[in-house]
Short mmCIF file of C-alpha atoms in Angstrom, two decimals:
data_model
loop_
_atom_site.label_atom_id
_atom_site.label_comp_id
_atom_site.label_asym_id
_atom_site.label_seq_id
_atom_site.Cartn_x
_atom_site.Cartn_y
_atom_site.Cartn_z
CA MET A 287 -59.31 -71.34 27.71
CA SER A 288 -57.56 -71.99 30.94
CA ARG A 289 -56.58 -69.12 33.20
CA ALA A 290 -52.67 -69.71 32.69
CA VAL A 291 -53.15 -69.12 28.92
CA ARG A 292 -55.50 -66.06 29.62
CA ARG A 293 -52.81 -64.72 31.83
CA ALA A 294 -49.93 -65.53 29.25
CA ARG A 295 -51.75 -63.63 26.49
CA HIS A 296 -52.48 -60.29 28.80
CA ALA A 297 -48.47 -60.06 29.31
CA GLY A 298 -48.10 -60.23 25.74
CA ALA A 299 -50.17 -57.82 24.93
CA THR A 300 -48.67 -55.70 27.92
CA LEU A 301 -45.11 -56.26 26.24
CA GLY A 302 -46.34 -55.53 22.70
CA ALA A 303 -47.56 -52.23 24.25
CA VAL A 304 -44.50 -51.35 25.82
CA LEU A 305 -42.35 -52.42 23.10
CA THR A 306 -44.70 -49.91 21.08
CA TRP A 307 -44.14 -46.98 23.28
CA ALA A 308 -40.79 -47.36 23.29
CA GLY A 309 -40.34 -47.55 19.62
CA LEU A 310 -42.16 -44.34 19.23
CA MET A 311 -40.17 -42.52 22.11
CA GLY A 312 -36.96 -43.38 20.29
CA ALA A 313 -37.98 -41.86 17.24
CA VAL A 314 -38.20 -38.56 19.13
CA ALA A 315 -35.60 -38.81 21.78
CA GLY A 316 -32.20 -37.32 21.64
CA CYS A 317 -30.56 -34.07 20.72
CA GLY A 318 -29.46 -34.68 17.14
CA GLY A 319 -32.87 -36.25 16.29
CA GLY A 320 -31.04 -38.66 14.10
CA ASP A 321 -32.16 -41.58 12.12
CA THR A 322 -29.10 -43.91 11.71
CA LEU A 323 -31.17 -46.00 9.37
CA SER A 324 -32.17 -43.37 6.84
CA GLY A 325 -28.40 -42.17 6.94
CA LYS A 326 -30.14 -38.15 8.32
CA PRO A 327 -27.65 -36.19 10.16
CA ARG A 328 -27.65 -36.54 13.58
CA SER A 329 -25.96 -33.27 14.87
CA ALA A 330 -24.81 -29.86 13.68
CA LYS A 331 -21.12 -31.13 12.46
CA GLU A 332 -22.79 -33.79 10.44
CA LEU A 333 -25.50 -31.21 8.66
CA ILE A 334 -23.40 -28.25 8.50
CA ARG A 335 -19.50 -28.48 7.04
CA VAL A 336 -17.35 -25.70 7.19
CA THR A 337 -13.92 -25.78 5.21
CA PRO A 338 -11.44 -25.29 6.90
CA ASP A 339 -12.28 -27.63 9.50
CA ASP A 340 -12.99 -26.31 13.22
CA GLY A 341 -9.57 -25.72 14.95
CA ALA A 342 -7.57 -26.01 12.25
CA LYS A 343 -3.99 -23.91 12.06
CA GLY A 344 -1.74 -22.49 9.49
CA VAL A 345 -4.32 -23.15 7.21
CA ARG A 346 -4.12 -21.73 3.18
CA GLY A 347 -7.12 -22.08 0.72
CA ARG A 348 -10.33 -21.03 0.61
CA LEU A 349 -13.72 -20.35 2.77
CA GLN A 350 -16.46 -22.37 2.43
CA VAL A 351 -19.95 -23.32 4.23
CA ALA A 352 -22.16 -26.11 3.11
CA VAL A 353 -25.29 -28.51 4.22
CA SER A 354 -25.70 -32.33 3.31
CA GLU A 355 -29.13 -31.59 2.94
CA GLY A 356 -31.89 -28.93 4.12
CA ARG A 357 -31.10 -25.25 3.55
CA LEU A 358 -28.77 -22.82 5.25
CA GLU A 359 -30.50 -19.82 6.96
CA SER A 360 -28.06 -17.75 7.61
CA VAL A 361 -23.67 -17.66 7.95
CA ASP A 362 -22.20 -15.10 9.65
CA VAL A 363 -18.25 -15.04 9.34
CA VAL A 364 -15.76 -12.54 11.33
CA ARG A 365 -12.16 -12.27 10.58
CA VAL A 366 -9.79 -11.28 13.43
CA GLN A 367 -6.49 -9.58 12.29
CA ASP A 368 -4.29 -6.97 13.97
CA ALA A 369 -6.90 -7.26 17.00
CA GLU A 370 -9.53 -5.94 14.78
CA GLU A 371 -12.67 -7.70 13.82
CA ARG A 372 -14.05 -7.43 10.39
CA PRO A 373 -17.09 -9.08 8.78
CA VAL A 374 -16.31 -10.93 5.87
CA PRO A 375 -18.96 -10.51 3.12
CA GLY A 376 -20.28 -13.39 1.37
CA ARG A 377 -23.66 -14.99 -0.26
CA LEU A 378 -25.73 -18.13 -0.36
CA GLU A 379 -26.40 -19.89 -3.33
CA ARG A 380 -29.70 -19.91 -5.13
CA ASP A 381 -30.45 -23.30 -3.85
CA ALA A 382 -29.28 -22.03 0.01
CA MET A 383 -27.01 -25.13 0.41
CA ARG A 384 -23.78 -23.55 0.37
CA TRP A 385 -22.29 -20.01 1.09
CA ARG A 386 -19.30 -18.77 -0.21
CA PRO A 387 -17.34 -15.45 0.37
CA THR A 388 -17.63 -12.28 -2.13
CA GLY A 389 -15.53 -9.26 -2.93
CA SER A 390 -11.89 -8.66 -3.85
CA ASP A 391 -10.59 -11.40 -1.18
CA ALA A 392 -12.97 -14.12 -2.18
CA ASP A 393 -10.47 -16.42 -3.51
CA ARG A 394 -8.51 -16.24 -0.70
CA LEU A 395 -7.97 -16.23 3.10
CA ALA A 396 -6.06 -13.59 4.93
CA LEU A 397 -2.84 -14.49 6.10
CA ALA A 398 -1.82 -14.47 9.94
CA ALA A 399 -5.52 -14.12 10.86
CA GLN A 400 -8.50 -15.82 13.33
CA TYR A 401 -12.00 -16.69 11.43
CA LYS A 402 -14.82 -17.13 13.33
CA VAL A 403 -17.64 -19.00 11.83
CA ASP A 404 -21.27 -19.08 12.83
CA ALA A 405 -23.77 -20.99 10.43
CA VAL A 406 -27.67 -21.73 10.87
CA ALA A 407 -29.28 -24.63 8.77
CA VAL A 408 -32.54 -26.26 8.80
CA ASP A 409 -32.34 -30.31 7.84
CA GLY A 410 -34.93 -32.22 5.70
CA HIS A 411 -36.87 -32.68 8.33
CA GLY A 412 -37.44 -29.09 9.37
CA ARG A 413 -35.20 -29.27 12.43
CA ARG A 414 -32.94 -26.16 12.93
CA MET A 415 -29.08 -26.39 13.94
CA ALA A 416 -26.26 -23.89 14.72
CA ARG A 417 -22.93 -24.61 14.44
CA HIS A 418 -19.98 -22.36 15.56
CA THR A 419 -16.19 -22.93 14.18
CA THR A 420 -12.71 -21.21 14.01
CA PHE A 421 -9.55 -21.79 12.53
CA ARG A 422 -6.60 -19.87 12.17
CA THR A 423 -4.35 -19.33 9.01
CA TYR A 424 -1.02 -19.27 7.79
CA VAL A 425 1.45 -17.01 9.35
CA PRO A 426 4.43 -15.98 6.84
CA ASP A 427 7.73 -15.97 8.00
CA LYS A 428 9.03 -13.40 5.61
CA ARG A 429 6.86 -9.95 4.96
CA PHE A 430 7.41 -6.79 2.36
CA ILE A 431 6.48 -3.43 3.02
CA GLY A 432 6.53 -0.10 0.86
CA TYR A 433 7.62 3.26 2.15
CA VAL A 434 5.54 6.07 0.46
CA THR A 435 6.92 9.63 -0.34
CA PRO A 436 5.41 11.98 0.08
CA GLU A 437 4.47 12.02 3.58
CA HIS A 438 0.65 11.52 4.94
CA ARG A 439 -1.37 14.74 4.85
CA ALA A 440 1.55 16.42 3.41
CA ARG A 441 1.11 19.92 1.17
CA VAL A 442 3.65 19.85 -1.94
CA GLY A 443 4.36 21.21 -4.92
CA THR A 444 3.51 20.55 -8.44
CA GLY A 445 6.16 18.39 -9.22
CA MET A 446 5.72 15.70 -6.82
CA ILE A 447 6.23 12.20 -7.73
CA VAL A 448 4.74 9.21 -5.48
CA LYS A 449 7.68 7.06 -5.06
CA VAL A 450 7.01 3.39 -3.41
CA ALA A 451 10.47 1.91 -2.00
CA PHE A 452 10.09 -1.69 -0.60
CA ASN A 453 12.59 -3.36 1.70
CA ARG A 454 12.71 -6.53 -0.33
CA GLU A 455 12.92 -7.14 -4.05
CA ILE A 456 9.91 -7.65 -5.73
CA GLU A 457 9.65 -10.50 -8.35
CA ASN A 458 5.84 -10.68 -8.83
CA ARG A 459 5.90 -7.06 -9.77
CA ALA A 460 2.59 -7.07 -11.73
CA ALA A 461 0.62 -8.44 -8.27
CA VAL A 462 2.62 -5.66 -5.97
CA GLN A 463 1.58 -3.16 -8.63
CA ARG A 464 -2.03 -4.38 -9.18
CA ALA A 465 -2.21 -3.75 -5.37
CA ILE A 466 -1.42 -0.24 -5.49
CA ARG A 467 -3.70 2.48 -6.22
CA VAL A 468 -3.21 5.82 -6.96
CA THR A 469 -6.11 8.53 -7.70
CA ALA A 470 -6.31 11.90 -8.18
CA ARG A 471 -9.71 14.55 -7.52
CA PRO A 472 -9.64 16.41 -9.94
CA GLY A 473 -9.36 12.85 -11.95
CA VAL A 474 -6.09 12.54 -14.32
CA GLU A 475 -4.08 9.61 -15.85
CA ILE A 476 -1.56 8.18 -13.86
CA ALA A 477 0.75 5.65 -14.70
CA PRO A 478 3.24 3.47 -12.75
CA HIS A 479 7.32 3.43 -13.43
CA TRP A 480 9.29 0.52 -11.91
CA PHE A 481 13.28 1.57 -11.11
CA GLY A 482 14.64 -2.13 -10.37
CA ARG A 483 12.88 -4.66 -8.06
CA ASN A 484 12.85 -2.17 -5.09
CA ARG A 485 11.13 1.07 -6.12
CA LEU A 486 7.75 1.88 -7.96
CA ASP A 487 7.30 5.43 -9.15
CA PHE A 488 3.62 7.20 -10.25
CA ARG A 489 2.97 10.35 -11.85
CA PRO A 490 0.78 12.05 -14.54
CA GLU A 491 1.67 12.99 -17.96
CA ARG A 492 2.41 16.93 -16.85
CA TYR A 493 3.04 18.45 -13.30
CA TRP A 494 0.02 18.18 -10.88
CA ARG A 495 -2.77 20.79 -11.21
CA PRO A 496 -2.44 22.92 -8.13
CA GLY A 497 -5.20 21.95 -5.33
CA THR A 498 -5.46 18.38 -6.61
CA LYS A 499 -5.92 15.87 -3.85
CA VAL A 500 -3.87 12.45 -4.26
CA THR A 501 -4.77 9.30 -2.46
CA VAL A 502 -2.28 6.45 -2.43
CA ASP A 503 -3.88 3.11 -1.78
CA LEU A 504 -1.52 0.30 -0.51
CA GLY A 505 -3.51 -2.96 -0.83
CA LEU A 506 -0.31 -5.27 -0.18
CA ARG A 507 -1.61 -7.20 2.68
CA ASP A 508 -0.90 -10.63 1.60
CA VAL A 509 0.18 -9.68 -1.76
CA GLN A 510 2.70 -12.17 -2.56
CA ALA A 511 5.96 -10.47 -3.95
CA ALA A 512 8.51 -13.49 -4.10
CA PRO A 513 8.00 -17.19 -2.83
CA GLY A 514 7.37 -16.80 0.79
CA VAL A 515 7.30 -13.47 1.02
CA TYR A 516 3.49 -11.53 1.57
CA GLY A 517 2.63 -8.18 2.12
CA LEU A 518 2.02 -6.50 5.37
CA GLN A 519 0.11 -3.29 4.32
CA ASP A 520 -3.49 -2.20 3.99
CA LYS A 521 -3.65 1.53 4.25
CA ALA A 522 -4.03 4.58 2.58
CA PHE A 523 -2.20 8.05 2.31
CA THR A 524 -3.37 11.57 1.14
CA PHE A 525 -1.55 14.48 0.22
CA THR A 526 -2.65 17.87 -1.44
CA VAL A 527 -0.67 19.73 -4.42
CA GLY A 528 -0.36 23.18 -3.55
CA ARG A 529 0.64 25.99 -5.66
CA GLY A 530 2.92 25.72 -8.95
CA GLN A 531 6.17 26.90 -8.54
CA VAL A 532 9.35 25.70 -11.24
CA SER A 533 12.82 27.25 -10.71
CA VAL A 534 14.79 27.42 -13.63
CA VAL A 535 18.86 27.41 -13.18
CA ASP A 536 20.99 28.52 -15.94
CA ALA A 537 24.20 27.59 -15.11
CA ALA A 538 26.09 29.75 -17.95
CA ALA A 539 24.26 32.95 -16.72
CA HIS A 540 24.57 32.17 -13.56
CA THR A 541 20.80 32.93 -12.41
CA MET A 542 17.98 31.23 -11.04
CA LYS A 543 14.27 32.49 -12.50
CA VAL A 544 11.59 31.47 -9.97
CA ARG A 545 8.36 30.75 -11.79
CA ARG A 546 4.86 30.73 -9.59
CA GLY A 547 1.95 30.22 -11.90
CA GLY A 548 4.17 30.52 -15.06
CA LYS A 549 5.11 34.00 -13.86
CA VAL A 550 8.86 35.07 -13.25
CA VAL A 551 8.39 36.50 -9.55
CA ASP A 552 12.15 36.49 -8.58
CA THR A 553 15.58 36.46 -10.44
CA VAL A 554 18.06 34.75 -8.10
CA PRO A 555 22.39 35.15 -8.98
CA ILE A 556 23.55 31.76 -8.13
CA THR A 557 26.94 29.92 -8.49
CA ALA A 558 26.64 26.30 -10.05
CA GLY A 559 29.25 23.34 -10.77
CA ALA A 560 32.67 24.46 -11.48
CA PRO A 561 34.64 22.71 -14.53
CA GLY A 562 35.43 19.24 -13.21
CA SER A 563 32.40 18.85 -11.06
CA THR A 564 29.43 20.54 -13.16
CA THR A 565 25.95 20.47 -12.04
CA TYR A 566 23.46 17.89 -13.88
CA ASN A 567 21.40 19.10 -16.23
CA GLY A 568 17.61 18.47 -15.99
CA LYS A 569 14.43 18.58 -13.87
CA MET A 570 14.99 17.76 -10.40
CA VAL A 571 12.22 17.62 -7.32
CA VAL A 572 12.88 19.30 -3.97
CA SER A 573 12.73 15.90 -1.72
CA GLU A 574 14.08 17.36 1.53
CA LYS A 575 14.62 20.78 3.38
CA LEU A 576 17.35 21.15 5.86
CA ASP A 577 17.47 24.41 8.03
CA VAL A 578 21.46 23.55 8.44
CA THR A 579 23.36 20.29 7.73
CA ARG A 580 26.84 19.43 7.33
CA MET A 581 28.18 18.62 3.65
CA ASP A 582 31.01 16.47 3.65
CA SER A 583 32.74 15.75 -0.10
CA ARG A 584 34.01 12.10 0.82
CA THR A 585 30.25 11.00 1.27
CA VAL A 586 29.58 12.10 -2.20
CA GLY A 587 32.48 10.61 -3.84
CA PHE A 588 35.06 13.47 -3.97
CA GLY A 589 38.39 13.60 -1.98
CA GLY A 590 38.72 15.71 0.65
CA GLU A 591 38.09 18.86 -0.86
CA TYR A 592 35.59 20.01 1.81
CA ASP A 593 33.55 19.54 5.09
CA ILE A 594 31.39 22.40 6.04
CA PRO A 595 29.77 21.60 9.32
CA ASP A 596 26.97 24.37 9.02
CA VAL A 597 25.70 24.82 5.61
CA PRO A 598 22.26 26.86 5.75
CA HIS A 599 18.89 26.29 3.94
CA ALA A 600 20.04 23.21 2.35
CA ILE A 601 17.18 21.77 -0.27
CA ARG A 602 17.94 18.36 -1.63
CA LEU A 603 17.57 17.91 -5.10
CA THR A 604 18.78 14.21 -6.06
CA ASP A 605 19.79 11.20 -3.91
CA SER A 606 23.35 11.15 -5.06
CA GLY A 607 23.93 14.59 -2.91
CA THR A 608 22.66 17.50 -5.53
CA PHE A 609 21.39 20.41 -3.31
CA LEU A 610 20.71 23.88 -3.85
CA HIS A 611 22.10 25.63 -0.76
CA GLY A 612 22.65 28.68 0.92
CA ASN A 613 26.43 29.68 0.53
CA TYR A 614 28.39 32.11 3.09
CA TRP A 615 32.10 31.83 2.33
CA SER A 616 32.23 32.04 -1.49
CA GLY A 617 32.38 36.02 -1.45
CA GLY A 618 31.39 37.97 -4.68
CA VAL A 619 30.92 34.76 -7.21
CA PHE A 620 27.22 34.76 -7.30
CA GLY A 621 26.22 36.05 -10.84
CA ARG A 622 29.44 35.70 -12.09
CA ASP A 623 31.45 32.39 -11.42
CA ASN A 624 30.58 28.69 -11.03
CA VAL A 625 32.53 27.29 -8.25
CA SER A 626 30.49 24.82 -6.32
CA HIS A 627 31.26 20.88 -6.69
CA GLY A 628 28.30 20.29 -8.17
CA CYS A 629 25.33 22.08 -6.10
CA VAL A 630 23.47 25.07 -6.68
CA GLY A 631 24.74 28.05 -4.43
CA LEU A 632 22.73 31.10 -3.28
CA ARG A 633 24.43 33.89 -1.36
CA ASP A 634 23.54 33.51 2.43
CA VAL A 635 25.12 34.63 5.81
CA LYS A 636 26.83 32.34 8.43
CA GLY A 637 24.18 30.52 10.32
CA GLY A 638 21.48 31.43 7.60
CA GLY A 639 19.57 34.77 7.09
CA SER A 640 15.93 35.08 6.59
CA ASP A 641 16.50 38.10 4.52
CA THR A 642 19.09 36.71 1.91
CA PRO A 643 18.66 35.14 -1.67
CA ALA A 644 18.87 31.57 -0.01
CA GLY A 645 16.77 32.42 2.88
CA ARG A 646 13.72 33.94 0.79
CA PHE A 647 13.92 30.84 -1.47
CA PHE A 648 13.77 27.99 1.19
CA ASP A 649 11.22 29.64 3.19
CA ARG A 650 9.11 29.92 -0.17
CA SER A 651 9.83 26.51 -1.38
CA LEU A 652 7.81 23.11 -0.88
CA ILE A 653 9.02 19.69 -0.61
CA GLY A 654 7.58 18.64 -4.41
CA ASP A 655 8.62 22.14 -6.24
CA VAL A 656 10.65 21.70 -9.38
CA VAL A 657 14.31 23.32 -9.80
CA GLU A 658 15.23 22.40 -13.73
CA VAL A 659 19.24 23.20 -14.31
CA ARG A 660 20.04 24.29 -18.15
CA ASN A 661 23.29 24.81 -19.87
CA SER A 662 25.64 22.92 -17.66
CA ALA A 663 28.25 21.00 -19.14
CA ASP A 664 27.23 17.82 -17.51
CA LYS A 665 24.42 14.97 -18.50
CA LYS A 666 20.79 15.01 -17.92
CA VAL A 667 20.04 13.86 -14.42
CA ALA A 668 18.90 9.85 -14.28
CA PRO A 669 15.11 9.63 -14.07
CA ASP A 670 15.84 7.37 -10.61
CA ASN A 671 18.26 9.87 -8.96
CA GLY A 672 15.83 11.53 -6.53
CA MET A 673 12.59 12.23 -8.12
CA GLY A 674 14.08 12.92 -11.70
CA GLY A 675 11.38 10.99 -13.71
CA TRP A 676 10.15 14.22 -15.13
CA ASN A 677 13.35 13.73 -17.34
CA MET A 678 11.69 10.81 -19.16
CA ASP A 679 8.94 11.17 -22.09
CA TRP A 680 5.22 9.55 -21.38
CA THR A 681 5.64 6.87 -23.78
CA ARG A 682 8.76 5.73 -22.25
CA TRP A 683 7.49 6.16 -18.65
CA LYS A 684 4.13 4.29 -19.18
CA ALA A 685 6.51 1.51 -20.77
CA GLY A 686 8.02 0.72 -17.33
CA GLY A 687 4.95 -0.67 -15.57
CA ALA A 688 4.62 -4.16 -15.13
CA VAL A 689 1.01 -4.70 -16.25
CA THR A 690 -0.01 -3.78 -19.88
CA SER A 691 -3.54 -4.34 -19.84
#
């Protein structure tokens, strides 16, 4: 064998060795560690698939994290909404190849929120990869809110009715009703009743038991009330029921008997509505207390019969303008004649006196106390006029809910 041939063979062997080492190094080099011939994932993005896409905006739908092979080790999701971060609960499926959110919001993403997803997975070759993604959800143009009566942490009378008044018409009343929970301790059945499309009331069958603690949970956030209209609130209100007081006005006898705990504690002479402007019959609930207020007949559908700038000790009973209030201008009519324009008047002095019948009753009354008028030559107050829902029997009341099962 010639020297040239030996050199050529030696060079070939050296070249083969170099190629062999290059192939081995190629199999282990690179951040992705991918194998283009076998179709294995070369990056975390290929292995860990997050829906919705990273950086997406205006998103609606559902959240899902999955791997194309191997298994997920961990998935952490955080929702940022109203400058507050909350973890999103979820679970891995049995084969650990897919993660889904759990809980009441599992089937939908919160609106007007940012989601942050951090996932760690191991591919089919045991290589660990991590991926971080973010996306933003749809921001509605129209929102609705509910105004709750009574106020948070109030102490109220046993006749209090929970009233939720909405700022927009509610078309999907069933969805909105399901999103509002009213509970009591000690427990009692509480039923909802709709008045039109803007108001939802709640009450038990009978007056609340004194000492009851009531919680109103508004889970309205992202609830669709009408096409393109979504709820904004996710908050709770609480109130406590105080002592029980029910005052019965007898318009014919011109008296009011004040019962507390079922016992008569006071009998007060009154004046009720005169013929032609009689007082409503029925159960009314105190919704507002004013030390002094102006009463103008033009604001309640009359002509210019009266305009009194300083009516003392005014207790509102209906939205339409029925009050129980102090009266210093009618002389000695109390206990004898009905001379008012639909209200119930108690003797008082100009400026309001604390030791007058009107002053004493005012000081001893709570928002939520019941005033029942009997023997007036008028109709019964409508259930939606103020908190007149106690004038509806329990069967009719329960029939007014939007959800029957």
